[in-house]
Short mmCIF file of C-alpha atoms in Angstrom, two decimals:
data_model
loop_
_atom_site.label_atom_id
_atom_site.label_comp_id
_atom_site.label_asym_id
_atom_site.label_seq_id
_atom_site.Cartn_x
_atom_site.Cartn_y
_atom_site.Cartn_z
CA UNK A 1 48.98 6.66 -30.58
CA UNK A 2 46.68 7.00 -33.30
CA UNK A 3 47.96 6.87 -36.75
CA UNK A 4 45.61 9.58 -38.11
CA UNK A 5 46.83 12.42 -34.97
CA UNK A 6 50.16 11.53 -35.71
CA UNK A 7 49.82 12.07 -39.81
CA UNK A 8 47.80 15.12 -38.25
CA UNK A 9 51.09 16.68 -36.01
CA UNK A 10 53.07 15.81 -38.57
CA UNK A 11 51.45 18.51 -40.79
CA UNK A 12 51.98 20.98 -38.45
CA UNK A 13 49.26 20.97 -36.39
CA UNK A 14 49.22 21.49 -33.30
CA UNK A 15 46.29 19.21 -31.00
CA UNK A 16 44.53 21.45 -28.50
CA UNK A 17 42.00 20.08 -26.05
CA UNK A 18 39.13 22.29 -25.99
CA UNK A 19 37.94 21.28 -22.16
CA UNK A 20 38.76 21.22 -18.84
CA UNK A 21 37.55 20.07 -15.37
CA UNK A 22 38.73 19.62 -11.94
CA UNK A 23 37.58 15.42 -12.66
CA UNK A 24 39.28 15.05 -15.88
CA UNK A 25 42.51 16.24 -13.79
CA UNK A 26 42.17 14.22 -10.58
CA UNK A 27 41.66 11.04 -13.08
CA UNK A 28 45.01 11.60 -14.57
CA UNK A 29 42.83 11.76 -17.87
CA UNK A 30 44.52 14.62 -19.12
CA UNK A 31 48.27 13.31 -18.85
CA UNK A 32 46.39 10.04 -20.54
CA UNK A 33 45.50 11.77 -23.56
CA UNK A 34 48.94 13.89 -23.57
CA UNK A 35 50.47 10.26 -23.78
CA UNK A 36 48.06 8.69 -26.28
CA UNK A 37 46.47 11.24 -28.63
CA UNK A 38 49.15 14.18 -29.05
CA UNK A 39 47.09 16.45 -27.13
CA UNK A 40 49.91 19.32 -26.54
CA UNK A 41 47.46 21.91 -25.05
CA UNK A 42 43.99 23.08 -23.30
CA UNK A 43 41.73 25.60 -24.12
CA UNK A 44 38.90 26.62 -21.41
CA UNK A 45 35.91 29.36 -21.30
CA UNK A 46 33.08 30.16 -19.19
CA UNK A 47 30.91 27.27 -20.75
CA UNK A 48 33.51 24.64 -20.37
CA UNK A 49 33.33 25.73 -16.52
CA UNK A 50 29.54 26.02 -15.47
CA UNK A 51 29.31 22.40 -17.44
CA UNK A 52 32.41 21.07 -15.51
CA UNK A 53 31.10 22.58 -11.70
CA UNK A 54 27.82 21.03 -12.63
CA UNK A 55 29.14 17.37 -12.78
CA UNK A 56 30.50 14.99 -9.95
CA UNK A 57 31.63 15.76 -6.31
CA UNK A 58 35.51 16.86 -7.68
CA UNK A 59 34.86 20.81 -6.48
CA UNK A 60 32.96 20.29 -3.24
CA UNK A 61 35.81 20.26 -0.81
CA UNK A 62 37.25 23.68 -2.50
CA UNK A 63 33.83 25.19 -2.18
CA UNK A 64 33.25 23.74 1.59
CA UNK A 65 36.61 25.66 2.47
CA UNK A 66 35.83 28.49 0.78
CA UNK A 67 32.32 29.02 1.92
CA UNK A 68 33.84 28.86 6.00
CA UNK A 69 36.11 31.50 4.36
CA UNK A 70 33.10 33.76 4.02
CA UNK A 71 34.45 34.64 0.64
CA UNK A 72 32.39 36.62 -2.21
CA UNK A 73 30.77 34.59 -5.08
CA UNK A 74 33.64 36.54 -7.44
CA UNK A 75 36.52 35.28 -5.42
CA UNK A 76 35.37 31.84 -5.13
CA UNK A 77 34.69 31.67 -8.76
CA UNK A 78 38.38 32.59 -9.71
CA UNK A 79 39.82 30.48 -6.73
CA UNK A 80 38.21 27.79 -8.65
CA UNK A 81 39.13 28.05 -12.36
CA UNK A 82 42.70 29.21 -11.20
CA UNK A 83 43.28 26.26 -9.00
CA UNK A 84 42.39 24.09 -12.55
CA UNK A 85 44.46 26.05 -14.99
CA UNK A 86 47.60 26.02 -12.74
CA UNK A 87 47.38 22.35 -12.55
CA UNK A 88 46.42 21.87 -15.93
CA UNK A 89 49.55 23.85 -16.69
CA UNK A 90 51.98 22.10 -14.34
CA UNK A 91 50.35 18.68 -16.30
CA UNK A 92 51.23 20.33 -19.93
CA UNK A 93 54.53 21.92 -18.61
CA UNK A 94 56.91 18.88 -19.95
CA UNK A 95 55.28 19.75 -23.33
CA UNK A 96 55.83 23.53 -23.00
CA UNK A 97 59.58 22.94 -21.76
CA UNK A 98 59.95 20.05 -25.15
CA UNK A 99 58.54 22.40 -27.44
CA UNK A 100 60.45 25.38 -26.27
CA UNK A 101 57.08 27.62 -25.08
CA UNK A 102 55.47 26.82 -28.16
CA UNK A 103 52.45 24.44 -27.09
CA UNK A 104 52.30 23.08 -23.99
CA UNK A 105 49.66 25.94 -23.41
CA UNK A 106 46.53 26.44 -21.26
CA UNK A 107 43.95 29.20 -21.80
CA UNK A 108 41.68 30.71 -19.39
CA UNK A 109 39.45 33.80 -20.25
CA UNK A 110 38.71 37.24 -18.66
CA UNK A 111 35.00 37.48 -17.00
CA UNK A 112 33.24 37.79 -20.53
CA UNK A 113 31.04 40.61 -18.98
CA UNK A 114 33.94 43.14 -19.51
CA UNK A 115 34.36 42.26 -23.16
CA UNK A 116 33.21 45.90 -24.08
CA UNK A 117 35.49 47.18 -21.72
CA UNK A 118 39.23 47.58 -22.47
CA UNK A 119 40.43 49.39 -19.35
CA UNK A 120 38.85 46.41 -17.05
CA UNK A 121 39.93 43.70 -19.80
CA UNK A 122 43.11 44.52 -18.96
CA UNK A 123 43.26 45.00 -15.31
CA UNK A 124 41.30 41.65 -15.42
CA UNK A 125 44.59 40.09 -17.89
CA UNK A 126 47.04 41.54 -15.32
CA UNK A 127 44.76 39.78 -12.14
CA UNK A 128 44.57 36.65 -13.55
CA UNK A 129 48.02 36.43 -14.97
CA UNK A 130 49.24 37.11 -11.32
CA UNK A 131 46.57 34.17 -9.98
CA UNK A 132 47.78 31.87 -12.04
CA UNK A 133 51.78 32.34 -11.94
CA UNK A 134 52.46 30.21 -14.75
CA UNK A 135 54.73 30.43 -17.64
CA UNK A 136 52.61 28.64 -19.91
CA UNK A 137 49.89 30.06 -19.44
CA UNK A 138 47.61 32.05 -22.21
CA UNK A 139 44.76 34.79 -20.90
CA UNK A 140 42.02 34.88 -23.27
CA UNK A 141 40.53 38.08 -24.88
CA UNK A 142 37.75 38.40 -26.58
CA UNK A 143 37.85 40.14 -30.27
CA UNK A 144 35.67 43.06 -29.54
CA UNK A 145 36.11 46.42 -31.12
CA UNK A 146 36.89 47.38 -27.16
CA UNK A 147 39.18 44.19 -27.03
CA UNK A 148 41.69 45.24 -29.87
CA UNK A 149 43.60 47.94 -26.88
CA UNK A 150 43.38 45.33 -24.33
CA UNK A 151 45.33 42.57 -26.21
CA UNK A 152 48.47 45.18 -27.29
CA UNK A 153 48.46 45.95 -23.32
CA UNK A 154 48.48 42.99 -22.28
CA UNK A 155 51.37 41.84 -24.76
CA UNK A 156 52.97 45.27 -24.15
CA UNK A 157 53.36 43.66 -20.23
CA UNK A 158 54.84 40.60 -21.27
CA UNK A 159 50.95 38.47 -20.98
CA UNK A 160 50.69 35.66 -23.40
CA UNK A 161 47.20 36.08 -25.25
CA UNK A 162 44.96 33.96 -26.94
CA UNK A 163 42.48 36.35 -28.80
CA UNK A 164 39.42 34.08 -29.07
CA UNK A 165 35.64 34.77 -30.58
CA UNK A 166 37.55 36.44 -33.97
CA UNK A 167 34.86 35.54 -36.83
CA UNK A 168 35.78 37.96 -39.89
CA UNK A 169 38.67 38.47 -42.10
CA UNK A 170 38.53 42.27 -40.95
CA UNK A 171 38.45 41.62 -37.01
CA UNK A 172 41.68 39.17 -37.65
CA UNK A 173 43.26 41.63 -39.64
CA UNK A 174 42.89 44.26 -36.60
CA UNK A 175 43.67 41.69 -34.15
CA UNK A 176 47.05 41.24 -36.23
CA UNK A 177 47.76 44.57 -36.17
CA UNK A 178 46.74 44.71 -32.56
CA UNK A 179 49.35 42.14 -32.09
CA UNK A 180 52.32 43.34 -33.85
CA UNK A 181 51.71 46.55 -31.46
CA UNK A 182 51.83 44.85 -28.47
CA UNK A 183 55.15 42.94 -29.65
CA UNK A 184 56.29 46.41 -30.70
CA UNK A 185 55.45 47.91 -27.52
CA UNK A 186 57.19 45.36 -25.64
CA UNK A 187 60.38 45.69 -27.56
CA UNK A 188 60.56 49.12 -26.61
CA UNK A 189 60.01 48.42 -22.81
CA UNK A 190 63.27 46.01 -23.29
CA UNK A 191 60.95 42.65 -22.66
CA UNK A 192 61.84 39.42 -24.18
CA UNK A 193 60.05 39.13 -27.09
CA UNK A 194 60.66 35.21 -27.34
CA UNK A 195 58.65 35.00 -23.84
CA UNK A 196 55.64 36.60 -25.33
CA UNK A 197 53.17 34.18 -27.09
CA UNK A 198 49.80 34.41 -28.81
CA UNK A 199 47.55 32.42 -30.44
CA UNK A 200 44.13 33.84 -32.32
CA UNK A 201 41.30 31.67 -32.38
CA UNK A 202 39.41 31.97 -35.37
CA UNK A 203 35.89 30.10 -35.01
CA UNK A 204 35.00 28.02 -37.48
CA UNK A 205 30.99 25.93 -36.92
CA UNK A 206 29.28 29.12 -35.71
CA UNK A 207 29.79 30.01 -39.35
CA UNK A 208 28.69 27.50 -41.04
CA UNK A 209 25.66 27.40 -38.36
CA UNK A 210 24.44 30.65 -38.73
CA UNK A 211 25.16 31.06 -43.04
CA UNK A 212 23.40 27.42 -43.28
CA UNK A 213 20.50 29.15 -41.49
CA UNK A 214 20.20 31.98 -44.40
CA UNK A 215 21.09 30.11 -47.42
CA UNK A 216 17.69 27.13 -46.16
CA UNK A 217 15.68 30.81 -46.03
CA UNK A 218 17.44 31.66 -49.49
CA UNK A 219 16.57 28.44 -51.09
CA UNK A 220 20.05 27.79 -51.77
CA UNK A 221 20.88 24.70 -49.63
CA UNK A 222 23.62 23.55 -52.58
CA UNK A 223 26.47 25.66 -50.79
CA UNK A 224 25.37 24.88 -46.60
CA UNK A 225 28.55 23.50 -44.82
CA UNK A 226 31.51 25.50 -47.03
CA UNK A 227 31.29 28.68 -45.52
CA UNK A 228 33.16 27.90 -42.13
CA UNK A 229 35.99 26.27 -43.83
CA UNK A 230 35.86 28.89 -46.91
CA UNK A 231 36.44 31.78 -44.30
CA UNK A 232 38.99 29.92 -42.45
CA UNK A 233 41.11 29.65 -45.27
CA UNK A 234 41.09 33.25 -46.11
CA UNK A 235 42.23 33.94 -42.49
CA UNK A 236 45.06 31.86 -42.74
CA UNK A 237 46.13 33.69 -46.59
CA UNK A 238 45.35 36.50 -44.55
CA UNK A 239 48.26 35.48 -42.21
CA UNK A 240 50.61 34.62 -44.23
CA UNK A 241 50.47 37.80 -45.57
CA UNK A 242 51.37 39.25 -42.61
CA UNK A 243 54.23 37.43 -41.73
CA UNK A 244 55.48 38.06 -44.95
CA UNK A 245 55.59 41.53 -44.25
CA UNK A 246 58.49 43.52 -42.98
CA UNK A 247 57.15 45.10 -39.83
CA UNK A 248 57.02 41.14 -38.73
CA UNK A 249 60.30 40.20 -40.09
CA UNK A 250 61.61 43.00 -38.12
CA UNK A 251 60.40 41.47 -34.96
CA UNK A 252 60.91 38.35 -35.67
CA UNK A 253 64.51 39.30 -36.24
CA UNK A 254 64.45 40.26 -33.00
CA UNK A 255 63.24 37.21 -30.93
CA UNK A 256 59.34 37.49 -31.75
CA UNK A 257 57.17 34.37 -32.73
CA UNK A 258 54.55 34.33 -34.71
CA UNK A 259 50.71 34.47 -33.73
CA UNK A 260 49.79 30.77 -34.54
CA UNK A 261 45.89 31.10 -36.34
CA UNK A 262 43.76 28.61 -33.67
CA UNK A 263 41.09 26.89 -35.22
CA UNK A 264 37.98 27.04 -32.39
CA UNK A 265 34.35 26.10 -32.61
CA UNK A 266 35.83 22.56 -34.41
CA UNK A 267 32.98 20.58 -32.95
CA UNK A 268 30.52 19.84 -36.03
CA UNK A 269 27.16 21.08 -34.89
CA UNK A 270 25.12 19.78 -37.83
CA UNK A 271 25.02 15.54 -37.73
CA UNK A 272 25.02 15.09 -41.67
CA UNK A 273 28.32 16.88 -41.77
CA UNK A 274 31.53 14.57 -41.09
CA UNK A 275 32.44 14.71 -37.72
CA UNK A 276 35.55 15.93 -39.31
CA UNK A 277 34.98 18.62 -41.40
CA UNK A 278 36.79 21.18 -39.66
CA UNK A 279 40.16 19.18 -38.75
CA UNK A 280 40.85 17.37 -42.18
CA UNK A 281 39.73 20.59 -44.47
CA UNK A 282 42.02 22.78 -42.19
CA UNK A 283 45.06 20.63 -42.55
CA UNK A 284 48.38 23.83 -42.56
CA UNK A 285 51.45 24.62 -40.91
CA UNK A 286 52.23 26.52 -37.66
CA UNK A 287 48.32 26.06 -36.61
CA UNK A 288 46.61 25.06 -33.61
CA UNK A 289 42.93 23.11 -33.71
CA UNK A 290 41.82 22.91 -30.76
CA UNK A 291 38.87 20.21 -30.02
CA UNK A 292 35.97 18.74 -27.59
CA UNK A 293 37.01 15.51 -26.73
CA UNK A 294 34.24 13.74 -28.91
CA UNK A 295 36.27 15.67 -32.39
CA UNK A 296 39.44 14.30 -30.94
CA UNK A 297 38.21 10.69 -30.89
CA UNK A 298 36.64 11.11 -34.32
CA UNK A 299 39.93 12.35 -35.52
CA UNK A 300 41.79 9.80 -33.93
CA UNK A 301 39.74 6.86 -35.45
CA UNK A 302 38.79 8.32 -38.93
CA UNK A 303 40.01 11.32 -39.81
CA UNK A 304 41.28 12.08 -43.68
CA UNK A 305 45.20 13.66 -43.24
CA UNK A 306 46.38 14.18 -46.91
CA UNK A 307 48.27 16.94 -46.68
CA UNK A 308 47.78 20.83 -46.15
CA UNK A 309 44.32 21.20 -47.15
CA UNK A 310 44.20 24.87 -46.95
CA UNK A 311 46.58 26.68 -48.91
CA UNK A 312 46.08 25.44 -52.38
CA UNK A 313 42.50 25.96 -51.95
CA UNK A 314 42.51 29.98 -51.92
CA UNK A 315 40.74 30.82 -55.08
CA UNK A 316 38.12 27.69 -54.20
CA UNK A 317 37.60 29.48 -50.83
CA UNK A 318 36.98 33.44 -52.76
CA UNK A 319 35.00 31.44 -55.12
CA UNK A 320 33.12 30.09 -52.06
CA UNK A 321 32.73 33.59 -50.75
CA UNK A 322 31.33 35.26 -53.54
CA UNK A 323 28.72 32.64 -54.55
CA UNK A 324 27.22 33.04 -50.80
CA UNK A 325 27.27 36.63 -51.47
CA UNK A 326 25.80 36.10 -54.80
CA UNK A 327 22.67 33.95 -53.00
CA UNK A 328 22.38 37.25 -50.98
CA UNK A 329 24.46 36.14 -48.05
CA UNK A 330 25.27 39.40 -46.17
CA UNK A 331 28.73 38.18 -44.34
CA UNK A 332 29.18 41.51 -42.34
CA UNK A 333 26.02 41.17 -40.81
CA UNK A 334 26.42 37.43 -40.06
CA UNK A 335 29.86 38.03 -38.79
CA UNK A 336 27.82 40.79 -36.38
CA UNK A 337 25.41 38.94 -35.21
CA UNK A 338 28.25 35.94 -34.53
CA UNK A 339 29.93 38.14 -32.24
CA UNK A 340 27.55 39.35 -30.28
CA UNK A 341 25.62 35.86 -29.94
CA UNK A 342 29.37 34.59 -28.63
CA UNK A 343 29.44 37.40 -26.03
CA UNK A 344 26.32 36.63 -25.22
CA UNK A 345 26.52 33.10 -24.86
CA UNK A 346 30.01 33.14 -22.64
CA UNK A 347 28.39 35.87 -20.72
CA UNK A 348 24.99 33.61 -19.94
CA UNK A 349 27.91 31.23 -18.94
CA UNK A 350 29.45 33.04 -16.69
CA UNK A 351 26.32 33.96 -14.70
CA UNK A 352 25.40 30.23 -14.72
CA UNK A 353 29.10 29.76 -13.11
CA UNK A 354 28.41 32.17 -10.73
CA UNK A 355 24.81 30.85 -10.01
CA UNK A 356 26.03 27.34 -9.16
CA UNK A 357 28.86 28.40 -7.24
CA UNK A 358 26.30 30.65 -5.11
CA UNK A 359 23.71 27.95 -4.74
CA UNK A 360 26.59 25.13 -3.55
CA UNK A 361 28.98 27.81 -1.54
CA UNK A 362 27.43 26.65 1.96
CA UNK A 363 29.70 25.37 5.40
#
């Protein structure tokens, strides 16, 4: 194993895949990189899939079957990423049973297109968590405004949730409180609250991406590449905050774990930053980063581990944040337009999922 993931776990951090494919399975690559590079869990969305169905021969005897089937386009598309995240999860379970439920995790999302949609969120949550029949499994929920009332359902049922596309200090604050209400709900339904898991994946390039952007148009290209990590570090003060607080000592005293912040979006999309950036300046306890395979590697061969690099740097990270507002940085509105580019994106996705699986559902 590498010497720089190790340094990396041993801070606390948890090593998420962010990826996923029927090939990567069949290959025994994933159990590889359990073994080698501490991966202890596997994120998926609607991009990861399209990309995955677009490569290789791995998915044409499930779509041969189900084309005789006469199935819809809809059915064939969860038959698909269900069959992957069940064996994904049976791969990962050793690590969920080791770790007590902690990691050991796989994610797989709602169809994006109900995102503004609570009501069908959830019935979606319910479908999928059903599909899939797995303990370790996490269903993914987008941080809408409409998404808040479909995560505390879903943990109200007893559904592990990984609340993903969560760009502003406000939206994680709500998707907190959205949490503790589902916990709260399902302690007074008599669940387990020790069975009920969540992550929140707090993105972390698209920042940086979209600020850098403004601050070229501001003439201010001195602070490009701090914002991501800046905001990232507030969310996790924003966290501990939280747990410090007695309605989550309360559960906690009564079985709960905590939400564990997820750092997603870890791939660095602009080639002059270190490949990097967003694992060794988000070095903290009891957090998850989860990575495309190409971060992973770069971690794994150069990566920086000194310690937690995000807790004594709060005041550096509101200094941050105020000089970007000062060069007339408008965060609310780039946290806006963040949000709705991500639905966006996983939605375009989706339909390219669905489009391939149409075009190569044939007997």
């Amino acid at each position: 194993m590498s010497e720089n993931l190790n340094k990396l776990t041993g801070q606390g951090v948890s090593i998420w895949l962010d990826d996923i494919s029927r090939e990567r399975l069949r290959t025994g690559n994933l159990e590889q990189l359990i073994r080698e590079k501490n991966v202890v869990g596997v994120t998926s969305n609607p991009t990861i899939f399209a990309s995955a169905l677009g490569k290789g021969d791995a998915y044409d005897a499930q779509l041969h079957d189900l084309a005789v089937r006469g199935v819809s386009v809809e059915e064939a598309v969860r038959a698909i990423t269900t069959y992957d995240i069940r064996w994904a999860a049976d791969v990962l379970r050793p690590v969920y049973d080791a770790t007590g439920g902690v990691d050991g995790r796989v994610s797989l999302e709602v169809d994006p297109r109900l995102a503004r949609d609570a009501d069908k969120t959830v019935a979606e949550a319910r479908a999928l968590w059903w599909l899939v029949d797995r303990p370790n499994l996490f269903i993914k929920i987008p941080a809408t405004q409409e998404g808040l009332p479909a995560i505390t359902q879903a943990l109200s049922e007893g559904i592990s949730v990984n609340v993903t596309l969560i760009f502003s200090l406000e939206r994680y604050r709500a998707v907190m409180d959205a949490w503790l209400a589902g916990l709260e709900a399902a302690q007074a339904k008599g669940l387990d609250l020790a069975a009920i898991e969540s992550v929140a994946s707090f993105f972390v390039s698209r920042v940086d991406t979209e600020i850098d952007k403004r601050l070229d148009q501001a003439g201010k290209p001195e602070l490009k590449g701090q914002a991501g990590v800046a905001n990232a570090r507030l969310a996790y003060a924003a966290y501990e905050e939280v747990v410090a607080s007695e309605r989550w000592q309360r559960l906690r005293a009564a079985g709960a774990r905590p939400q564990r912040p997820l750092w997603a979006s870890t791939g660095v999309k602009n080639p002059d930053y270190s490949p990097t950036l967003y694992v060794d300046q988000l070095v903290a306890p009891g957090t998850v980063n989860t990575m495309p395979e190409k971060t992973l590697d770069a971690t794994a061969a150069r990566a920086a581990i000194t310690g937690d690099t995000v807790r004594p740097f709060y005041e550096q990270a509101w200094n941050t944040m105020a000089a970007l507002k000062e060069a007339g940085i408008d965060y609310d509105d780039v946290v806006a337009v963040l949000e709705e580019e991500g639905v966006q994106k996983f939605e375009a996705s989706w339909e390219e999922l669905l489009e391939s699986v149409t075009k190569n559902l044939v007997p």
